[in-house]
XYZ file of C-alpha atoms in Angstrom:
474
model
C -77.847 -75.575 -22.321
C -76.237 -75.584 -25.579
C -77.620 -75.306 -28.973
C -77.220 -78.975 -29.642
C -79.709 -79.425 -26.775
C -82.495 -76.793 -27.999
C -82.895 -73.542 -26.982
C -86.699 -72.551 -27.912
C -88.937 -74.947 -26.837
C -91.060 -73.428 -29.389
C -93.713 -75.482 -31.507
C -96.139 -74.635 -34.298
C -99.468 -76.418 -35.343
C -100.937 -76.957 -38.632
C -100.143 -78.974 -41.798
C -97.123 -80.165 -40.386
C -96.794 -82.271 -37.206
C -93.678 -81.846 -35.188
C -93.699 -85.629 -34.347
C -93.858 -87.248 -37.827
C -92.911 -90.684 -37.960
C -89.939 -92.192 -39.976
C -92.323 -93.551 -42.487
C -93.777 -90.028 -43.091
C -90.250 -88.876 -43.535
C -89.424 -91.078 -46.065
C -92.351 -91.210 -47.884
C -92.659 -91.939 -51.776
C -93.451 -88.662 -53.462
C -96.355 -88.942 -55.851
C -96.064 -87.725 -59.565
C -98.357 -84.735 -59.022
C -96.388 -83.382 -56.173
C -93.259 -83.629 -57.914
C -94.435 -81.832 -60.640
C -96.275 -78.945 -58.305
C -92.479 -78.947 -57.141
C -91.107 -78.620 -60.360
C -93.338 -75.742 -61.285
C -91.665 -73.646 -58.529
C -88.277 -73.799 -60.641
C -90.253 -72.823 -63.758
C -91.203 -69.907 -62.109
C -87.608 -69.311 -61.026
C -86.321 -69.821 -64.478
C -88.168 -67.238 -65.935
C -86.541 -64.055 -64.017
C -83.507 -66.000 -63.796
C -82.974 -66.353 -67.649
C -84.166 -62.759 -67.669
C -81.539 -61.427 -65.457
C -78.750 -64.079 -67.121
C -79.761 -64.063 -70.638
C -81.770 -60.824 -71.838
C -81.669 -58.327 -69.507
C -78.062 -56.842 -70.450
C -79.111 -56.782 -74.101
C -82.165 -54.971 -73.102
C -80.245 -52.350 -71.452
C -77.382 -52.128 -73.888
C -79.603 -52.334 -77.276
C -82.637 -50.844 -76.780
C -81.909 -48.346 -73.568
C -78.351 -47.705 -74.590
C -76.103 -48.275 -71.277
C -72.813 -48.867 -71.651
C -72.116 -52.609 -71.259
C -69.176 -51.876 -69.031
C -71.619 -50.257 -66.767
C -74.318 -52.956 -66.725
C -71.454 -55.508 -65.838
C -70.357 -53.334 -62.926
C -73.766 -52.873 -61.574
C -74.357 -56.651 -61.929
C -71.154 -57.674 -60.107
C -71.549 -55.061 -57.166
C -75.078 -56.455 -56.842
C -74.142 -59.889 -56.677
C -71.905 -59.450 -53.693
C -74.817 -57.977 -52.104
C -77.100 -60.957 -52.837
C -74.346 -63.191 -51.805
C -75.075 -62.003 -48.315
C -78.846 -61.521 -48.243
C -78.785 -65.393 -49.317
C -77.044 -66.300 -45.852
C -79.502 -64.056 -43.875
C -82.480 -65.698 -45.772
C -81.248 -69.152 -44.895
C -80.973 -68.123 -41.249
C -84.490 -66.613 -41.622
C -86.151 -70.015 -43.142
C -84.427 -71.883 -40.662
C -86.169 -69.719 -37.788
C -89.380 -69.948 -39.730
C -92.471 -71.079 -37.732
C -96.278 -70.912 -39.793
C -98.625 -73.038 -40.361
C -97.567 -73.775 -43.940
C -94.160 -74.864 -42.612
C -90.569 -73.085 -42.497
C -89.917 -73.453 -46.344
C -93.180 -73.678 -47.984
C -94.852 -70.447 -46.406
C -92.357 -67.667 -48.422
C -93.753 -69.479 -51.917
C -97.227 -68.058 -51.152
C -95.586 -64.314 -49.216
C -93.396 -63.955 -52.546
C -95.934 -64.579 -55.403
C -97.103 -60.727 -55.526
C -93.649 -59.242 -55.241
C -92.088 -61.356 -57.701
C -94.364 -60.411 -60.417
C -94.353 -56.837 -59.719
C -90.394 -56.531 -59.479
C -90.073 -58.628 -62.559
C -91.810 -55.933 -64.443
C -90.267 -53.109 -62.640
C -86.598 -53.999 -63.991
C -87.504 -52.999 -67.590
C -89.138 -49.828 -66.699
C -85.666 -47.898 -67.032
C -86.560 -44.220 -67.987
C -85.011 -44.057 -71.729
C -84.166 -40.438 -71.453
C -83.115 -39.549 -68.015
C -79.428 -39.112 -67.133
C -76.825 -41.877 -67.624
C -76.543 -41.260 -63.620
C -80.244 -41.628 -63.168
C -80.449 -45.012 -65.399
C -77.597 -46.152 -63.369
C -79.350 -45.706 -60.044
C -82.373 -47.365 -61.565
C -80.975 -50.305 -62.450
C -78.968 -50.990 -59.575
C -82.004 -50.496 -56.997
C -84.652 -52.718 -59.205
C -81.820 -55.127 -60.055
C -81.038 -55.556 -56.105
C -84.688 -55.616 -55.371
C -85.549 -58.242 -57.472
C -82.128 -60.341 -57.254
C -81.128 -59.700 -53.447
C -84.682 -59.489 -51.933
C -87.650 -61.120 -53.759
C -85.687 -63.667 -55.676
C -83.761 -64.753 -52.725
C -86.591 -64.769 -50.059
C -88.416 -67.309 -52.845
C -85.785 -69.020 -54.220
C -83.970 -70.302 -51.376
C -86.538 -71.763 -49.039
C -87.929 -73.115 -52.728
C -84.692 -75.203 -52.531
C -84.411 -75.744 -48.810
C -88.370 -77.319 -49.293
C -86.854 -80.558 -51.310
C -85.094 -81.620 -48.139
C -88.414 -81.233 -45.993
C -90.226 -82.973 -48.317
C -88.458 -86.633 -47.566
C -85.398 -87.878 -46.654
C -85.113 -90.859 -48.938
C -82.406 -90.150 -51.368
C -83.806 -91.696 -54.748
C -87.043 -89.996 -53.919
C -85.016 -86.591 -53.763
C -83.379 -87.489 -56.693
C -86.707 -88.037 -58.462
C -88.061 -84.613 -56.906
C -84.861 -82.542 -58.068
C -84.910 -84.245 -61.670
C -88.648 -83.421 -61.806
C -87.271 -79.657 -60.719
C -84.794 -79.332 -63.266
C -87.358 -81.089 -66.137
C -89.476 -78.027 -65.289
C -87.133 -75.312 -64.915
C -86.184 -75.327 -68.456
C -89.690 -74.779 -69.570
C -89.188 -70.998 -68.026
C -86.130 -71.064 -69.785
C -87.727 -71.917 -73.142
C -90.146 -69.650 -72.381
C -87.810 -66.954 -72.608
C -85.243 -67.937 -74.702
C -87.970 -68.879 -77.373
C -90.370 -66.418 -77.004
C -89.234 -63.243 -75.583
C -87.662 -61.581 -78.684
C -90.364 -62.759 -80.850
C -92.944 -61.142 -78.848
C -90.838 -58.212 -78.736
C -91.102 -57.944 -82.286
C -94.632 -58.454 -82.460
C -95.369 -55.562 -80.072
C -92.934 -53.418 -81.964
C -89.482 -54.065 -81.116
C -89.216 -50.721 -78.363
C -89.213 -50.690 -74.635
C -92.938 -50.634 -74.511
C -93.146 -54.224 -76.215
C -90.556 -55.245 -73.560
C -93.122 -54.213 -70.597
C -95.896 -55.718 -72.477
C -93.849 -59.268 -73.201
C -92.318 -59.289 -69.520
C -95.836 -58.605 -68.147
C -97.231 -61.422 -69.743
C -94.133 -63.469 -68.521
C -94.193 -62.778 -65.322
C -98.333 -63.476 -64.932
C -97.175 -66.858 -66.122
C -94.747 -67.171 -63.535
C -96.599 -66.015 -60.958
C -99.334 -68.546 -61.353
C -96.408 -71.561 -61.722
C -95.282 -70.218 -57.773
C -98.876 -70.265 -56.663
C -99.170 -73.998 -57.793
C -96.162 -75.115 -56.524
C -97.266 -74.128 -53.104
C -100.761 -75.554 -53.290
C -99.413 -78.911 -54.470
C -96.157 -79.542 -52.055
C -96.111 -80.684 -48.468
C -93.550 -80.331 -45.662
C -92.952 -83.654 -43.736
C -89.225 -83.700 -42.524
C -89.231 -82.846 -39.085
C -86.283 -84.127 -36.780
C -87.202 -84.345 -33.209
C -84.186 -83.468 -32.004
C -83.525 -80.372 -33.912
C -87.071 -78.920 -34.090
C -86.926 -77.173 -30.946
C -83.384 -75.914 -31.314
C -82.399 -72.232 -31.952
C -78.969 -72.299 -33.772
C -76.998 -69.363 -33.714
C -75.749 -67.844 -36.525
C -72.116 -68.222 -35.787
C -72.463 -71.623 -34.847
C -74.280 -72.566 -37.907
C -71.534 -71.098 -40.034
C -68.926 -72.948 -38.393
C -70.813 -75.860 -39.225
C -70.751 -75.185 -42.955
C -67.197 -74.836 -43.053
C -66.865 -78.369 -41.805
C -68.818 -79.804 -44.689
C -66.763 -80.547 -47.619
C -69.600 -81.706 -49.495
C -71.375 -78.160 -49.067
C -68.245 -76.405 -50.654
C -68.262 -78.431 -53.462
C -72.378 -78.202 -54.111
C -71.713 -74.368 -53.798
C -69.085 -74.508 -56.547
C -71.010 -76.637 -58.752
C -73.995 -74.395 -58.543
C -71.658 -71.711 -59.315
C -70.252 -73.497 -62.281
C -73.937 -73.818 -63.625
C -74.640 -70.207 -63.082
C -71.442 -69.286 -64.518
C -71.992 -71.110 -67.610
C -75.846 -70.059 -67.746
C -74.880 -66.466 -67.577
C -71.826 -66.908 -70.422
C -73.770 -68.862 -72.640
C -77.392 -67.051 -72.433
C -75.873 -63.779 -72.307
C -73.562 -63.953 -75.055
C -75.650 -65.938 -77.500
C -78.036 -62.784 -78.298
C -74.522 -61.008 -79.433
C -73.404 -63.898 -81.152
C -76.487 -64.282 -83.276
C -76.860 -60.785 -84.071
C -73.220 -59.947 -84.672
C -71.524 -63.572 -86.156
C -74.576 -65.101 -87.532
C -76.419 -62.260 -88.585
C -79.837 -62.622 -86.822
C -80.492 -62.271 -83.136
C -83.803 -63.904 -83.706
C -81.889 -67.382 -84.170
C -81.085 -67.216 -80.540
C -84.618 -68.436 -79.982
C -83.916 -71.622 -81.943
C -80.398 -72.233 -80.576
C -81.656 -72.109 -76.963
C -84.814 -73.942 -77.481
C -82.834 -76.790 -79.117
C -80.327 -76.698 -76.041
C -83.212 -76.595 -73.286
C -85.232 -79.191 -74.968
C -82.618 -82.063 -75.321
C -81.548 -81.253 -71.681
C -85.285 -81.722 -70.634
C -85.298 -84.860 -72.537
C -82.024 -86.138 -70.836
C -82.859 -85.060 -67.304
C -86.278 -86.945 -67.585
C -84.687 -90.039 -68.716
C -81.841 -89.546 -66.196
C -83.481 -91.360 -62.804
C -82.189 -95.158 -64.075
C -79.394 -94.051 -64.425
C -78.469 -92.223 -61.714
C -79.418 -94.954 -59.367
C -77.061 -97.590 -61.524
C -74.107 -95.100 -61.701
C -74.377 -92.907 -59.295
C -74.872 -89.008 -59.480
C -71.076 -88.006 -59.451
C -69.917 -90.726 -62.446
C -73.070 -89.311 -64.509
C -72.156 -85.426 -63.899
C -68.750 -86.016 -64.574
C -69.423 -87.789 -67.866
C -71.779 -85.196 -68.691
C -69.009 -82.563 -68.419
C -66.779 -84.206 -70.628
C -69.451 -84.153 -73.425
C -70.105 -80.513 -73.072
C -66.659 -80.028 -73.395
C -66.275 -82.121 -76.772
C -69.472 -80.460 -77.613
C -67.830 -77.075 -78.760
C -65.583 -78.675 -81.410
C -68.374 -78.379 -84.314
C -68.515 -74.836 -83.234
C -64.375 -74.067 -83.107
C -64.332 -75.737 -86.387
C -67.010 -73.494 -88.230
C -67.761 -70.561 -85.898
C -70.000 -68.812 -88.616
C -72.291 -71.609 -89.496
C -76.060 -71.875 -87.899
C -75.889 -75.707 -88.631
C -72.604 -76.045 -86.271
C -73.715 -74.027 -83.809
C -77.026 -75.997 -83.796
C -75.331 -79.231 -83.674
C -72.998 -77.847 -80.476
C -76.324 -76.479 -78.858
C -77.814 -80.101 -78.876
C -74.641 -81.782 -77.661
C -74.306 -79.195 -74.944
C -78.145 -80.012 -73.754
C -76.843 -83.672 -73.185
C -73.877 -82.568 -71.499
C -75.218 -80.335 -69.319
C -78.247 -82.411 -68.471
C -76.729 -84.878 -65.624
C -75.137 -81.901 -63.446
C -78.103 -79.977 -63.462
C -80.417 -83.105 -63.032
C -78.060 -83.623 -59.763
C -76.948 -80.440 -57.972
C -79.728 -80.030 -55.647
C -79.655 -83.585 -54.791
C -75.951 -82.797 -54.019
C -77.111 -79.832 -51.919
C -79.657 -81.999 -49.773
C -77.269 -84.812 -49.300
C -74.936 -82.355 -47.703
C -77.722 -81.551 -45.099
C -77.470 -84.958 -43.790
C -74.039 -85.199 -44.310
C -73.720 -81.992 -42.196
C -75.957 -83.158 -39.673
C -73.996 -86.674 -39.186
C -70.456 -84.657 -39.415
C -71.325 -81.743 -36.662
C -74.752 -82.710 -34.841
C -76.557 -79.673 -36.512
C -79.329 -79.701 -38.697
C -79.983 -76.518 -40.774
C -81.313 -76.972 -44.124
C -82.006 -73.136 -44.884
C -78.200 -72.214 -44.215
C -76.991 -74.811 -46.295
C -79.232 -73.971 -49.432
C -78.582 -70.384 -48.847
C -74.898 -70.593 -48.462
C -74.635 -72.799 -51.597
C -76.404 -70.481 -53.710
C -73.716 -67.820 -52.575
C -71.685 -69.615 -55.312
C -74.398 -69.308 -57.616
C -74.903 -65.373 -57.025
C -71.080 -64.742 -56.968
C -70.337 -66.913 -60.023
C -73.161 -65.244 -62.157
C -72.007 -61.577 -61.138
C -68.477 -62.283 -61.874
C -69.597 -63.524 -65.345
C -71.874 -60.734 -65.860
C -68.925 -58.378 -65.193
C -66.626 -60.223 -67.271
C -68.784 -60.052 -70.272
C -69.911 -56.587 -69.893
C -65.639 -55.520 -69.233
C -64.544 -57.757 -72.054
C -67.363 -56.255 -74.413
C -66.292 -52.340 -73.328
C -62.755 -52.993 -73.357
C -63.370 -54.377 -77.215
C -65.315 -51.191 -78.163
C -68.743 -52.521 -78.399
C -71.632 -49.869 -78.411
C -75.271 -51.395 -78.667
C -76.685 -48.243 -80.487
C -74.011 -48.497 -83.267
C -74.991 -49.331 -86.847
C -71.655 -51.564 -86.903
C -69.257 -53.116 -84.278
C -65.452 -53.034 -84.193
C -63.421 -56.286 -85.449
C -62.084 -56.195 -81.958
C -65.621 -56.534 -80.761
C -66.915 -59.070 -83.070
C -63.481 -61.141 -81.937
C -64.416 -60.790 -78.206
C -68.276 -61.927 -78.854
C -66.851 -64.674 -81.193
C -63.981 -65.817 -78.246
C -66.193 -65.660 -75.557
C -69.342 -67.889 -76.756
C -66.908 -70.556 -78.255
C -64.398 -70.945 -75.361
C -65.985 -70.255 -71.972
C -67.925 -73.452 -72.280
C -64.733 -75.100 -72.505
C -63.195 -73.715 -69.434
C -66.078 -73.732 -67.209
C -66.892 -77.443 -67.934
C -63.600 -78.199 -67.574
C -63.344 -76.679 -63.892
C -66.632 -78.763 -63.143
C -64.823 -81.774 -64.007
C -61.915 -81.410 -61.734
C -64.633 -80.759 -58.981
C -66.527 -83.722 -59.417
C -63.476 -85.773 -59.178
C -63.251 -84.695 -55.628
C -66.853 -85.832 -54.783
C -67.221 -89.345 -52.773
C -70.457 -88.632 -50.822
C -72.625 -91.326 -53.101
C -70.446 -94.278 -51.766
C -70.801 -92.863 -47.816
C -74.612 -91.665 -47.779
C -76.329 -95.511 -46.833
C -73.896 -95.708 -43.644
C -74.258 -91.590 -42.921
C -78.259 -92.266 -42.836
C -78.099 -95.648 -40.716
C -76.163 -93.865 -38.442
C -78.380 -90.587 -37.923
C -81.245 -93.089 -37.969
C -79.877 -94.592 -34.754
C -79.050 -91.203 -33.416
C -82.237 -90.106 -33.920
C -83.767 -92.719 -32.442
C -82.040 -92.171 -29.059
C -82.978 -88.289 -29.180
C -79.433 -87.330 -30.399
C -78.399 -85.476 -33.388
C-alpha cells in the first residue's frame, strides 16, 4: 500500500470529528475565535522581539559580551533551529490528541515558554567569557530551537486547520498580524523604560522579562482555549507519510518556496531593524530610549493598516498589495537618508515603513496556508505541519544570517558595548546598517513577489480538490 492510500489506519476521538462535513471545514470564523488565534501571535512576538531586537543589546551593553561572539552564536544556533523546524513539522503531522494535532502543542508549551524566556537573561555576569558563551548558546537554543519551535510551528499550521475558505484564512491571518504587534509594541515600547525604572542593571532586566513572559503565557493559554481545529481531509486522515516523501513533495511546491523566502525576508528585516535601532538611537540620535517611540510608531501604524487590509486584499489580491507595500517601504527610507541624525526624519520614515510593511505581514501566512492546498493539488499529499515548518526555515536562517552580519560588522568596526565612546568606524557602521538595510531587503521582497501567481489559480485548484475528495482521493 502506498503512502497516498494510507498506512496507519489510526483515528482519534475528542473535540474534532475525523469526518467533518465540507460546510464545517469552510465555516466562517467568528471574531472571538480570530482574536483568540491572534493572541497566539502576541505571545510569539514577545519572545521573538526580545531575541531579534533587544537580546544582543543586553548581551553587549549589560553583560559585556563581544558583538562578534553574539552574532556567531546566533548564526550557528539558527542552523540548528532550521533543522528542528522540519522535525517539528513532521511531529505535528503525526500528532493525534484529543485537542487535535496542532492546537495541543499550544497547551503543552505554555510553562516551558515562560521559564526558558527568563533563562535567556540569567547569564552569570562575572563568569569567564567561555562559560558565558556556553550559557548563551545553550539557553538561546533551548528557547529558539526547542520551545519556540514546538509552539510556533503548530500555531502557524493551526490556521490551515481552522477553515479551508481562502478569504476566512485571510481574515484569520490578518488578525494574527494585528495582534502580533501588540507583543512587539510591548517589548519595544516598555522594556527599556521598565529596565530603567527597576534599576537599569541585569536584575532590572530579569524583573522586566519575568513580567513580560507571564503576559505571554496568558496569551498562549487563551489562544488554546479559544480556537478549534475543523479541517479533516478524509483521504489524508489515515495516511502516515514518510519524511522522505514529505520532503520530496515540498521540492515540487514552488509557492512553498516563495512563501519561505518571503517569511525569511520579514525575519531579516525585523532582525536588522530591531537590532540596529537601540544602537542607532544611542549613538546617532543620542538617546537609546528614543527607540521605544520609533518602534511603537512603526508598529502602531502597521497594526492600523493591517486591520483595514481585508477589503483591499479581496479587491486587489494578496500579491499586488504586498508588492505595493514593498515599494512604499523602500521609498520610506528617503527622509532618513536625507537627514540621518534628526529624530523627526527617523519618525517620518518609521511611520512610512509601518504602512509599507503591513501588506506582506498581513498575508505571508495566508501565502503559506494557500501553499498547503497547492501542494495537495500538485503532489496528492497534504502535510500542513511540514509545509509550515519548512517555510519557517527561511525565517530562522534569515534571522540568523542577519544577526551574524550585524555582530560581525560591529565587531570589525571596533564596537565595544562597555566603552564610553565609539570609534568613527563603529558609528558609520551603525548608521549605514539602519539606513540601507531596509532598501536592500525590500527590493529582494519585490523581486520575489513578481513571481507569485497563485491568487489567480486558487479557485480552480480548490474546485478540483473538492471533486477529488468527493471521490475519496487526494
